[in-house]
Short mmCIF file of C-alpha atoms and ligand atoms in Angstrom, two decimals:
data_model
loop_
_atom_site.label_atom_id
_atom_site.label_comp_id
_atom_site.label_asym_id
_atom_site.label_seq_id
_atom_site.Cartn_x
_atom_site.Cartn_y
_atom_site.Cartn_z
CA MET A 893 60.89 83.70 -97.70
CA ASP A 894 63.01 80.47 -97.70
CA PHE A 895 66.12 81.64 -99.20
CA ASN A 896 68.53 78.15 -100.69
CA ALA A 897 71.91 77.42 -101.90
CA LYS A 898 71.62 75.76 -105.84
CA SER A 899 74.68 75.03 -108.28
CA GLY A 900 73.88 74.15 -111.98
CA ASN A 901 73.29 76.11 -115.10
CA ALA A 902 70.84 78.61 -115.63
CA ASP A 903 69.42 77.41 -119.10
CA THR A 904 68.73 73.76 -117.10
CA LEU A 905 66.82 74.92 -114.23
CA ALA A 906 63.51 74.43 -113.74
CA SER A 907 62.39 78.12 -112.31
CA GLY A 908 59.38 80.80 -111.72
CA CYS A 909 62.61 83.18 -112.43
CA VAL A 910 66.63 83.32 -113.50
CA VAL A 911 68.05 86.01 -112.50
CA VAL A 912 71.03 87.25 -114.78
CA ALA A 913 73.54 89.87 -114.47
CA VAL A 914 74.48 91.25 -118.42
CA SER A 915 76.83 95.05 -118.27
CA SER A 916 78.19 96.92 -121.18
CA PRO A 917 80.29 97.16 -123.65
CA ARG A 918 77.06 93.77 -124.13
CA ARG A 919 78.57 91.66 -121.94
CA LEU A 920 76.59 89.31 -121.13
CA SER A 921 77.42 86.90 -117.55
CA PRO A 922 78.74 83.60 -118.40
CA GLU A 923 75.24 82.21 -117.12
CA ALA A 924 73.64 84.84 -118.70
CA ALA A 925 75.29 84.19 -121.65
CA ARG A 926 74.31 80.49 -121.74
CA LEU A 927 70.31 81.80 -121.35
CA ASP A 928 71.63 83.08 -124.70
CA LYS A 929 72.74 80.94 -125.95
CA ALA A 930 69.54 78.68 -125.52
CA SER A 931 67.53 80.38 -126.64
CA ARG A 932 69.62 80.89 -130.15
CA GLY A 933 71.13 84.61 -129.08
CA GLN A 934 67.92 86.50 -127.16
CA ILE A 935 69.32 88.01 -125.36
CA SER A 936 72.35 89.97 -127.68
CA GLU A 937 69.41 90.20 -130.04
CA LEU A 938 67.57 92.90 -127.68
CA ILE A 939 70.37 93.51 -126.50
CA LYS A 940 71.81 95.29 -130.29
CA GLN A 941 68.00 96.58 -130.17
CA GLY A 942 68.60 98.72 -127.16
CA ASP A 943 65.16 96.68 -124.75
CA ILE A 944 67.98 95.58 -122.33
CA ARG A 945 70.56 98.83 -121.35
CA THR A 946 73.54 97.78 -119.93
CA ASP A 947 75.28 100.76 -119.85
CA CYS A 948 73.21 101.56 -116.02
CA ALA A 949 73.31 99.98 -113.14
CA CYS A 950 69.53 98.66 -111.75
CA THR A 951 67.45 98.62 -114.33
CA THR A 952 65.64 94.87 -115.38
CA LEU A 953 63.43 93.62 -117.85
CA ILE A 954 61.81 91.18 -117.69
CA LEU A 955 61.96 88.25 -120.63
CA ASN A 956 59.37 84.74 -121.64
CA PRO A 957 62.50 82.37 -122.84
CA ALA A 958 62.48 80.82 -126.16
CA GLY A 959 64.18 78.61 -127.39
CA ARG A 960 65.69 74.95 -124.89
CA ILE A 961 65.41 77.26 -121.39
CA LYS A 962 63.53 75.98 -118.87
CA ALA A 963 62.76 78.54 -116.78
CA ARG A 964 59.49 80.47 -117.15
CA ARG A 965 60.43 83.72 -116.92
CA VAL A 966 64.11 85.38 -117.57
CA LEU A 967 65.21 88.14 -115.45
CA VAL A 968 68.05 89.98 -117.01
CA VAL A 969 69.64 92.31 -114.32
CA GLY A 970 71.64 95.82 -116.02
CA CYS A 971 75.01 96.68 -113.48
CA GLY A 972 76.84 98.76 -115.43
CA ASP A 973 80.01 99.99 -116.91
CA ASP A 974 83.39 99.11 -113.91
CA LYS A 975 84.41 96.01 -114.63
CA ALA A 976 83.98 95.35 -110.45
CA VAL A 977 81.17 97.00 -108.49
CA SER A 978 80.92 98.21 -106.19
CA PRO A 979 79.36 97.79 -102.88
CA GLN A 980 77.17 99.80 -102.71
CA ALA A 981 75.90 99.60 -107.16
CA PHE A 982 75.65 96.15 -105.66
CA VAL A 983 73.22 96.40 -103.00
CA ARG A 984 70.91 98.66 -105.67
CA ILE A 985 71.20 96.42 -108.09
CA ALA A 986 70.43 93.36 -106.33
CA ALA A 987 67.30 95.64 -104.62
CA SER A 988 65.92 96.30 -108.20
CA ALA A 989 65.96 92.35 -109.10
CA ALA A 990 64.40 91.48 -106.04
CA ARG A 991 61.52 94.45 -106.80
CA ALA A 992 61.37 93.31 -110.57
CA VAL A 993 61.11 89.80 -109.75
CA HIS A 994 58.92 90.02 -106.58
CA ASP A 995 56.18 92.47 -109.45
CA CYS A 996 56.45 89.63 -111.88
CA GLY A 997 55.01 87.01 -110.08
CA ALA A 998 57.12 83.78 -109.68
CA THR A 999 56.52 82.84 -106.43
CA ASP A 1000 60.14 81.34 -106.63
CA ALA A 1001 63.44 82.63 -108.91
CA ALA A 1002 67.35 81.39 -108.95
CA SER A 1003 68.81 84.40 -108.71
CA TRP A 1004 72.36 84.66 -110.15
CA LEU A 1005 73.70 88.01 -109.90
CA THR A 1006 76.63 85.96 -107.60
CA GLU A 1007 78.50 85.99 -110.86
CA ILE A 1008 78.51 89.85 -110.40
CA GLU A 1009 82.42 91.22 -109.34
CA VAL A 1010 82.49 93.20 -106.32
CA LYS A 1011 85.01 94.51 -105.14
CA ASP A 1012 86.62 93.75 -101.99
CA ARG A 1013 83.59 91.40 -101.42
CA ASP A 1014 83.00 88.44 -101.40
CA LEU A 1015 80.39 85.68 -101.94
CA ARG A 1016 79.34 84.87 -98.57
CA TRP A 1017 78.69 89.22 -98.50
CA LYS A 1018 76.86 88.41 -102.14
CA ALA A 1019 74.75 85.32 -100.69
CA GLN A 1020 73.70 87.90 -97.32
CA GLN A 1021 72.46 91.08 -99.49
CA LEU A 1022 70.01 88.74 -102.32
CA ALA A 1023 68.59 87.37 -99.15
CA ILE A 1024 68.50 91.33 -97.21
CA ALA A 1025 67.25 92.41 -100.36
CA SER A 1026 64.38 90.85 -101.33
CA GLU A 1027 63.07 89.85 -98.16
CA ASN A 1028 63.10 93.95 -98.29
CA VAL A 1029 61.01 93.71 -100.32
CA VAL A 1030 58.19 91.31 -99.21
CA TYR A 1031 57.50 93.47 -96.82
CA ARG A 1032 54.32 94.75 -95.58
CA PHE A 1033 53.29 96.10 -92.37
CA ASP A 1034 49.58 95.43 -93.14
CA GLU A 1035 48.77 94.88 -89.68
CA LEU A 1036 46.54 98.26 -89.41
CA LYS A 1037 44.14 98.02 -92.62
CA SER A 1038 40.63 96.24 -92.39
CA ASP A 1039 40.94 95.12 -95.98
CA VAL A 1040 43.71 93.51 -96.42
CA LYS A 1041 44.20 91.03 -99.46
CA PRO A 1042 47.80 89.17 -99.46
CA PRO A 1043 49.21 89.10 -102.54
CA LYS A 1044 47.50 86.45 -104.95
CA LYS A 1045 51.62 85.54 -106.28
CA PRO A 1046 53.56 86.34 -103.55
CA LEU A 1047 57.41 85.78 -104.17
CA ARG A 1048 58.04 82.39 -101.59
CA ARG A 1049 61.27 80.81 -102.26
CA LEU A 1050 64.68 82.57 -103.47
CA SER A 1051 67.91 80.22 -104.61
CA VAL A 1052 71.00 81.68 -105.02
CA ALA A 1053 73.01 79.89 -107.57
CA SER A 1054 76.48 79.24 -108.37
CA ALA A 1055 77.58 76.86 -111.45
CA ASP A 1056 80.04 75.82 -109.15
CA ARG A 1057 79.19 73.01 -106.24
CA SER A 1058 81.88 74.30 -103.91
CA ASP A 1059 80.38 77.22 -103.46
CA LEU A 1060 77.64 75.67 -101.91
CA PRO A 1061 78.66 75.69 -98.25
CA VAL A 1062 79.54 80.26 -98.57
CA ILE A 1063 76.16 80.55 -100.25
CA ARG A 1064 74.67 79.23 -97.26
CA ASP A 1065 76.94 80.76 -94.94
CA GLY A 1066 76.10 84.17 -96.46
CA LEU A 1067 72.35 83.33 -96.87
CA ARG A 1068 71.41 81.95 -93.28
CA ALA A 1069 73.08 85.54 -91.73
CA GLY A 1070 71.41 87.69 -94.77
CA ARG A 1071 68.34 85.94 -93.18
CA ALA A 1072 69.07 86.71 -89.62
CA ILE A 1073 69.27 90.62 -90.28
CA ALA A 1074 66.19 91.06 -93.07
CA ARG A 1075 63.81 89.42 -90.31
CA GLY A 1076 65.64 91.50 -87.17
CA MET A 1077 64.77 94.57 -89.72
CA ASN A 1078 61.07 93.34 -90.18
CA LEU A 1079 60.94 93.40 -86.26
CA ALA A 1080 62.40 96.95 -86.37
CA ARG A 1081 60.49 98.11 -89.07
CA THR A 1082 57.07 96.63 -87.77
CA LEU A 1083 57.38 97.70 -83.72
CA GLY A 1084 58.61 101.66 -85.43
CA ASN A 1085 55.78 101.85 -87.18
CA ARG A 1086 53.12 100.73 -84.74
CA PRO A 1087 51.61 104.43 -83.49
CA GLY A 1088 52.29 105.38 -80.05
CA ASN A 1089 48.34 104.05 -78.67
CA TYR A 1090 50.06 100.28 -79.80
CA CYS A 1091 53.51 100.66 -78.89
CA THR A 1092 53.36 101.77 -75.96
CA PRO A 1093 56.13 101.19 -73.00
CA SER A 1094 54.42 98.38 -71.51
CA ASP A 1095 53.24 97.22 -75.36
CA LEU A 1096 57.35 97.15 -75.91
CA ALA A 1097 57.58 94.95 -72.32
CA ASP A 1098 55.39 92.51 -74.16
CA GLU A 1099 57.56 92.93 -77.23
CA ALA A 1100 60.17 91.45 -74.88
CA LYS A 1101 58.81 87.87 -74.10
CA ALA A 1102 57.16 87.37 -77.03
CA LEU A 1103 60.59 87.63 -77.79
CA LYS A 1104 61.62 85.11 -75.43
CA GLU A 1105 58.86 83.03 -76.38
CA ALA A 1106 60.54 82.70 -79.78
CA HIS A 1107 64.26 82.67 -78.29
CA PRO A 1108 63.57 80.86 -75.01
CA GLY A 1109 67.86 80.93 -74.24
CA LEU A 1110 66.33 84.78 -73.82
CA LYS A 1111 66.31 86.27 -70.84
CA VAL A 1112 63.85 88.82 -69.66
CA GLN A 1113 63.34 91.76 -66.95
CA ILE A 1114 60.65 94.25 -66.59
CA LEU A 1115 61.42 97.45 -64.23
CA ASP A 1116 58.49 98.95 -63.66
CA GLU A 1117 58.63 103.45 -62.38
CA LYS A 1118 58.94 101.85 -58.55
CA ALA A 1119 61.68 99.86 -59.15
CA MET A 1120 63.99 102.58 -60.82
CA GLU A 1121 62.94 105.10 -58.67
CA LYS A 1122 64.30 102.45 -55.96
CA LEU A 1123 68.06 102.44 -58.00
CA GLY A 1124 67.38 106.00 -58.65
CA MET A 1125 66.79 106.94 -61.73
CA GLY A 1126 65.07 110.73 -61.63
CA ALA A 1127 66.09 111.46 -65.46
CA LEU A 1128 64.14 108.88 -67.04
CA LEU A 1129 60.88 109.54 -64.35
CA SER A 1130 61.23 113.15 -65.38
CA VAL A 1131 60.19 112.54 -68.53
CA SER A 1132 57.65 110.18 -67.94
CA ARG A 1133 55.90 112.31 -65.81
CA GLY A 1134 53.82 114.12 -68.23
CA SER A 1135 52.40 110.67 -69.05
CA ARG A 1136 50.12 108.52 -68.07
CA GLN A 1137 51.60 105.37 -69.27
CA PRO A 1138 53.77 104.19 -66.55
CA ALA A 1139 57.24 103.84 -68.70
CA ARG A 1140 59.08 100.35 -68.49
CA LEU A 1141 62.90 99.39 -68.68
CA ILE A 1142 63.17 96.20 -70.45
CA VAL A 1143 66.26 94.64 -69.93
CA MET A 1144 67.05 91.17 -72.13
CA GLN A 1145 69.76 89.15 -72.23
CA TYR A 1146 71.38 86.38 -74.77
CA ASN A 1147 74.04 84.07 -73.15
CA GLY A 1148 75.76 82.70 -76.73
CA GLY A 1149 78.98 83.02 -75.28
CA ALA A 1150 81.28 81.87 -72.36
CA LYS A 1151 79.81 81.89 -68.98
CA GLY A 1152 82.69 84.10 -67.53
CA ASP A 1153 82.54 86.12 -70.88
CA ARG A 1154 81.36 90.38 -70.97
CA PRO A 1155 78.76 91.17 -72.85
CA THR A 1156 78.17 93.62 -75.01
CA VAL A 1157 75.69 95.95 -73.87
CA LEU A 1158 73.05 97.72 -76.52
CA VAL A 1159 70.74 100.82 -75.03
CA GLY A 1160 68.21 101.37 -77.26
CA LYS A 1161 65.80 105.31 -76.83
CA GLY A 1162 62.50 103.37 -75.91
CA VAL A 1163 60.08 106.96 -76.99
CA THR A 1164 57.29 105.76 -77.93
CA PHE A 1165 55.77 109.22 -78.75
CA ASP A 1166 58.26 112.73 -78.43
CA SER A 1167 55.78 115.12 -77.88
CA GLY A 1168 57.99 117.79 -76.98
CA GLY A 1169 56.65 117.57 -72.86
CA ILE A 1170 56.02 120.75 -72.07
CA SER A 1171 58.54 122.97 -74.72
CA LEU A 1172 56.21 120.67 -76.86
CA LYS A 1173 57.17 120.71 -81.05
CA PRO A 1174 55.11 122.57 -83.59
CA GLY A 1175 52.08 120.60 -85.03
CA SER A 1176 53.69 119.41 -89.00
CA ALA A 1177 55.31 116.09 -88.57
CA MET A 1178 54.80 115.31 -85.24
CA ASP A 1179 52.89 111.95 -86.85
CA GLU A 1180 56.10 111.34 -87.17
CA MET A 1181 57.89 110.99 -83.64
CA LYS A 1182 55.86 107.93 -83.14
CA PHE A 1183 59.78 106.58 -84.47
CA ASP A 1184 61.35 107.93 -81.71
CA MET A 1185 61.51 104.52 -79.94
CA CYS A 1186 63.57 102.57 -83.69
CA GLY A 1187 66.56 102.82 -81.22
CA ALA A 1188 64.38 100.26 -78.51
CA ALA A 1189 63.36 98.62 -81.85
CA SER A 1190 66.48 97.94 -83.39
CA VAL A 1191 67.77 96.44 -80.20
CA PHE A 1192 65.02 94.36 -80.24
CA GLY A 1193 65.67 93.45 -84.19
CA THR A 1194 69.80 92.89 -83.64
CA LEU A 1195 68.95 90.48 -80.25
CA ALA A 1196 66.35 88.54 -82.95
CA ALA A 1197 68.95 88.20 -85.75
CA VAL A 1198 72.22 87.35 -82.38
CA ALA A 1199 69.73 84.58 -81.16
CA ASP A 1200 68.28 83.26 -85.06
CA MET A 1201 72.57 82.60 -85.63
CA GLU A 1202 73.20 81.49 -81.82
CA LEU A 1203 76.13 83.60 -82.03
CA PRO A 1204 78.51 82.67 -79.75
CA ILE A 1205 78.78 85.61 -77.15
CA ASN A 1206 77.42 87.54 -74.60
CA LEU A 1207 74.80 90.18 -75.63
CA VAL A 1208 72.79 92.24 -73.33
CA GLY A 1209 69.38 95.31 -74.92
CA ILE A 1210 68.23 97.64 -72.34
CA VAL A 1211 65.94 99.57 -72.82
CA PRO A 1212 64.44 102.82 -71.05
CA ALA A 1213 60.37 102.87 -72.92
CA THR A 1214 58.17 105.98 -72.18
CA GLU A 1215 56.12 108.26 -73.94
CA ASN A 1216 56.53 112.29 -73.17
CA LEU A 1217 53.26 114.00 -73.18
CA PRO A 1218 52.63 117.54 -71.72
CA ASP A 1219 50.14 117.01 -68.35
CA GLY A 1220 50.16 118.91 -64.91
CA MET A 1221 52.17 116.53 -63.90
CA ALA A 1222 55.17 116.89 -66.56
CA THR A 1223 58.28 118.05 -65.99
CA LYS A 1224 59.13 122.47 -66.79
CA PRO A 1225 61.83 124.22 -68.02
CA GLY A 1226 64.10 125.03 -65.25
CA ASP A 1227 63.55 121.55 -63.02
CA ILE A 1228 66.69 120.46 -62.05
CA VAL A 1229 66.64 116.76 -61.11
CA THR A 1230 69.42 114.04 -59.81
CA SER A 1231 70.31 111.14 -62.55
CA MET A 1232 71.35 107.54 -61.37
CA SER A 1233 74.90 108.20 -61.35
CA GLY A 1234 74.01 110.88 -58.67
CA GLN A 1235 74.78 113.67 -60.90
CA THR A 1236 72.75 116.90 -61.46
CA ILE A 1237 71.03 118.04 -64.15
CA GLU A 1238 69.12 121.98 -65.07
CA ILE A 1239 65.69 120.81 -68.09
CA LEU A 1240 65.77 123.58 -69.78
CA ASN A 1241 63.99 121.57 -73.05
CA THR A 1242 61.62 118.66 -71.88
CA ASP A 1243 62.68 118.42 -75.73
CA ALA A 1244 65.33 117.37 -74.67
CA GLU A 1245 64.89 113.67 -73.91
CA GLY A 1246 66.10 111.67 -75.19
CA ARG A 1247 69.61 112.14 -73.13
CA LEU A 1248 67.57 112.26 -69.42
CA ILE A 1249 66.50 108.32 -70.11
CA LEU A 1250 69.83 107.24 -71.23
CA CYS A 1251 71.41 108.52 -69.34
CA ASP A 1252 70.39 106.17 -66.45
CA ALA A 1253 69.72 103.08 -68.63
CA LEU A 1254 73.30 104.09 -69.39
CA THR A 1255 74.31 104.49 -65.29
CA TYR A 1256 72.37 100.77 -64.90
CA ALA A 1257 74.28 98.82 -67.59
CA GLN A 1258 77.82 99.63 -65.05
CA LYS A 1259 75.82 96.81 -63.27
CA PHE A 1260 76.65 94.09 -65.95
CA ASN A 1261 80.45 95.01 -66.48
CA PRO A 1262 80.08 95.51 -69.84
CA GLU A 1263 82.90 94.96 -72.42
CA ARG A 1264 81.58 98.07 -74.73
CA VAL A 1265 78.41 99.04 -74.15
CA ILE A 1266 76.92 101.13 -76.92
CA ASP A 1267 72.87 103.27 -77.78
CA ILE A 1268 71.67 103.66 -80.09
CA ALA A 1269 69.47 106.53 -80.37
CA THR A 1270 66.95 108.90 -82.89
CA LEU A 1271 68.69 111.80 -80.09
CA THR A 1272 68.80 114.55 -82.40
CA GLY A 1273 67.66 116.53 -85.79
CA ALA A 1274 70.36 118.21 -85.35
CA CYS A 1275 71.87 115.23 -86.93
CA VAL A 1276 69.70 114.78 -89.55
CA VAL A 1277 70.50 118.59 -90.49
CA ALA A 1278 74.45 117.34 -91.05
CA LEU A 1279 74.10 114.51 -92.23
CA GLY A 1280 71.00 113.49 -94.35
CA LYS A 1281 69.49 110.78 -94.19
CA HIS A 1282 72.41 108.52 -95.72
CA ALA A 1283 74.98 108.03 -92.50
CA THR A 1284 74.64 107.17 -89.14
CA GLY A 1285 76.04 109.90 -86.83
CA LEU A 1286 77.99 107.71 -84.18
CA PHE A 1287 79.87 109.10 -81.70
CA ALA A 1288 83.26 107.15 -79.36
CA ASN A 1289 85.19 107.48 -76.61
CA ASP A 1290 87.49 105.40 -77.55
CA GLN A 1291 88.58 105.24 -80.93
CA GLU A 1292 89.21 100.91 -82.54
CA LEU A 1293 85.37 100.57 -81.32
CA ALA A 1294 84.37 103.51 -83.54
CA ASP A 1295 87.08 102.16 -86.04
CA GLN A 1296 85.82 98.68 -85.93
CA LEU A 1297 82.05 100.00 -85.75
CA LEU A 1298 83.36 102.20 -88.97
CA ALA A 1299 84.25 99.54 -90.17
CA ALA A 1300 80.80 96.74 -89.45
CA GLY A 1301 79.48 99.71 -91.45
CA GLN A 1302 80.37 99.45 -94.28
CA THR A 1303 80.89 96.27 -94.71
CA SER A 1304 76.44 96.64 -94.25
CA GLY A 1305 76.00 98.80 -95.87
CA ASP A 1306 74.21 100.46 -93.92
CA ARG A 1307 77.20 103.60 -93.11
CA ALA A 1308 78.02 105.29 -90.16
CA TRP A 1309 79.98 108.69 -90.01
CA GLN A 1310 81.63 109.78 -86.68
CA MET A 1311 81.99 113.00 -85.06
CA PRO A 1312 83.65 115.49 -82.36
CA LEU A 1313 83.27 114.30 -78.60
CA TRP A 1314 85.99 117.56 -77.72
CA ASP A 1315 85.85 119.17 -74.70
CA GLU A 1316 85.06 122.51 -76.48
CA TYR A 1317 81.41 121.36 -77.41
CA ASP A 1318 81.12 119.94 -73.76
CA GLU A 1319 82.04 123.62 -72.47
CA GLN A 1320 78.46 124.51 -73.59
CA LEU A 1321 76.15 121.73 -71.25
CA LYS A 1322 77.13 124.36 -68.53
CA SER A 1323 74.34 125.53 -65.65
CA ASN A 1324 74.18 127.93 -63.09
CA PHE A 1325 71.43 125.52 -61.03
CA ALA A 1326 73.02 122.38 -61.81
CA ASP A 1327 75.52 120.11 -62.70
CA MET A 1328 74.88 120.39 -66.22
CA ALA A 1329 72.13 121.42 -68.10
CA ASN A 1330 69.97 118.85 -71.00
CA ILE A 1331 71.11 121.53 -74.16
CA GLY A 1332 73.92 122.64 -75.51
CA GLY A 1333 72.32 125.93 -76.93
CA ARG A 1334 71.75 125.85 -81.10
CA ASP A 1335 75.41 125.40 -82.49
CA ALA A 1336 76.21 121.83 -83.36
CA GLY A 1337 73.29 120.03 -81.84
CA SER A 1338 73.81 116.33 -82.31
CA ILE A 1339 77.69 116.85 -80.41
CA THR A 1340 76.54 118.59 -78.06
CA ALA A 1341 73.68 115.76 -77.00
CA ALA A 1342 76.84 113.65 -77.37
CA CYS A 1343 78.78 114.74 -74.92
CA PHE A 1344 75.76 115.38 -72.13
CA LEU A 1345 75.51 110.78 -71.94
CA ALA A 1346 79.99 110.77 -71.48
CA ARG A 1347 79.77 112.72 -69.01
CA TYR A 1348 78.19 109.06 -68.08
CA THR A 1349 79.96 107.33 -69.66
CA ARG A 1350 83.31 106.94 -68.91
CA GLU A 1351 83.60 103.35 -66.11
CA TYR A 1352 83.93 101.85 -69.91
CA ARG A 1353 83.89 100.82 -73.41
CA TRP A 1354 81.16 102.75 -75.05
CA ALA A 1355 80.12 104.61 -78.41
CA HIS A 1356 76.51 106.27 -79.48
CA LEU A 1357 75.07 106.01 -83.04
CA ASP A 1358 72.70 108.83 -83.42
CA ILE A 1359 69.10 107.00 -86.10
CA ALA A 1360 67.64 109.97 -86.80
CA GLY A 1361 68.56 110.33 -89.61
CA VAL A 1362 67.78 106.64 -91.17
CA ALA A 1363 65.38 104.57 -88.26
CA TRP A 1364 62.68 106.19 -90.66
CA LYS A 1365 61.20 107.09 -94.01
CA SER A 1366 59.13 110.46 -94.81
CA GLY A 1367 56.60 111.11 -97.69
CA SER A 1368 55.26 108.67 -99.62
CA GLU A 1369 57.09 105.94 -99.15
CA LYS A 1370 56.98 107.25 -94.94
CA GLY A 1371 57.82 103.79 -92.71
CA ALA A 1372 60.93 102.34 -90.76
CA THR A 1373 63.16 101.04 -92.52
CA GLY A 1374 64.97 98.36 -90.15
CA ARG A 1375 69.01 100.61 -89.57
CA PRO A 1376 71.40 100.08 -87.68
CA VAL A 1377 70.04 95.87 -87.59
CA PRO A 1378 72.31 95.36 -90.07
CA LEU A 1379 75.43 97.43 -88.90
CA LEU A 1380 74.97 96.69 -84.87
CA THR A 1381 74.22 92.74 -86.14
CA GLN A 1382 77.28 92.79 -88.63
CA PHE A 1383 79.02 94.72 -85.96
CA LEU A 1384 78.79 91.70 -83.33
CA MET A 1385 79.39 89.18 -86.01
CA GLU A 1386 82.99 90.54 -86.71
CA ARG A 1387 83.46 90.41 -83.12
CA VAL A 1388 83.08 86.72 -83.20
CA ASP A 1389 85.27 86.54 -86.03
CA ASP A 1390 87.69 88.44 -83.77
CA GLY A 1391 87.33 87.10 -80.96
CA SER A 1392 86.49 90.08 -78.87
N1 BES B 2900 63.34 113.43 -81.06
C1 BES B 2900 63.96 113.59 -81.00
C2 BES B 2900 65.37 114.72 -81.80
C3 BES B 2900 64.18 114.36 -83.75
C4 BES B 2900 63.61 115.03 -83.81
C5 BES B 2900 64.57 113.16 -84.38
C6 BES B 2900 63.38 115.13 -85.48
C7 BES B 2900 64.19 112.79 -85.80
C8 BES B 2900 63.46 113.78 -86.12
C9 BES B 2900 64.38 114.50 -79.41
O1 BES B 2900 63.69 114.30 -78.62
C10 BES B 2900 64.60 116.21 -79.31
O2 BES B 2900 63.36 116.74 -79.33
N2 BES B 2900 65.37 116.58 -80.09
C11 BES B 2900 65.44 118.35 -79.62
C12 BES B 2900 66.73 118.37 -79.47
C13 BES B 2900 66.33 120.40 -79.10
C14 BES B 2900 65.45 120.38 -78.60
C15 BES B 2900 67.88 120.14 -78.01
C16 BES B 2900 65.93 118.47 -82.08
O3 BES B 2900 66.50 117.38 -82.76
O4 BES B 2900 65.99 119.74 -82.00
MN1 MN B 2901 62.59 115.60 -77.42
ZN1 ZN B 2902 62.56 112.05 -78.82
#
């Protein structure tokens, strides 16, 4: 989809659909008022009649324009009672407007939703969100359907408009970031949506090479099992033992910053299918364990967004990729393995495999002399119990880093919530036979998983994002969400702004 910034007025712009905001009590935005005037009161008449609800955020109505309106359609969006809406409400308004435009048959649209006043947010942010919302509604995953009819009249072009010419550079800036983030999300969604047989560890490695083709500045290195053995990655390899598909360690480097600048390292869990291994999962909804590589997918998506924007930073993406399957060779409960760090692990449950592949990748991350390391993983069902499908679970050994991630979550609307990493929880990992067990019992499952990782990240500033609840949706809308690409990209954009 194409985006551009436009200045002008809603009544005189030729477009497939103009989008304007109204809020209660019967308050028209300045450009909605212009349309109303040009149509001799069409909009206020419909509000009076009750056809356009203004009291409730995100109701929409498409009108056939009357009078002297140049556009072929008018979309009126209700924005609720408040003078200024919350950022979350704006995101919802942008999404329902995008959906309505998409469904109305217009191939291009011009949006004046920039007129909506949003608490604590500027015009640049609004443009960014409008771009993300429209890119999200046009997204489809139909690679594996045999008879797909492409939409006859897809939305191809969105102009984000303002009456004031001097707003244009700011809008352009927001659109550029929004487009990059949305494309990164779409890449993450597509990788996540692919089933296990189309998304093996080697397939993910090929995706890294494809990303390098698209962004020649990237450096990509793929380590096979032999190389991992040499490095002593006994924890990672203990997971792939039960699978016929060989594991891969994917390393991607983006060097947009100065040569000596220490990189941010992103480590993404890439379990391309998690059956639980010998500690086999129950059957219901097991198909959704194809999404167990969504952490990895978010690393791909964030790298793509950062490369797209050409951010002046150094960024490394590390993806340990493997399947977790039961087999005669598979690791058994009670087996003890030695991680790359030298610490030994008693594997009491082979379904707690994410931490086993992450701990070796986190040790490997040290070699990049990182400024900070963030791992992203669909790590625990317990995180979904604690926070539901709305918030990412955030853990960190550095409060400044935690605060920066929380802030980026607030700004992007892709929110996280911090959980504790106290010693009392860490004690649950005690093993009678090895340095630690890979599970900490039933209580506080997402915290003990994070405590496990914390034992491998003492050398640098580190945060862990448990995205088990937010990475995909179940039910009739089953599919990957592309989260937390917005949070991570926003975080990196803000590090450029504050020079850290
Ligand atoms: N990939 C799962 C976590 C998961 C489960 C995410 C359900 C989203 C929905 C992870 O590998 C896992 O199986 N974790 C176990 C850990 C347990 C054995 C300590 C879990 O959460 O049940
Ligand atoms: Mn598992
Ligand atoms: Zn898993």
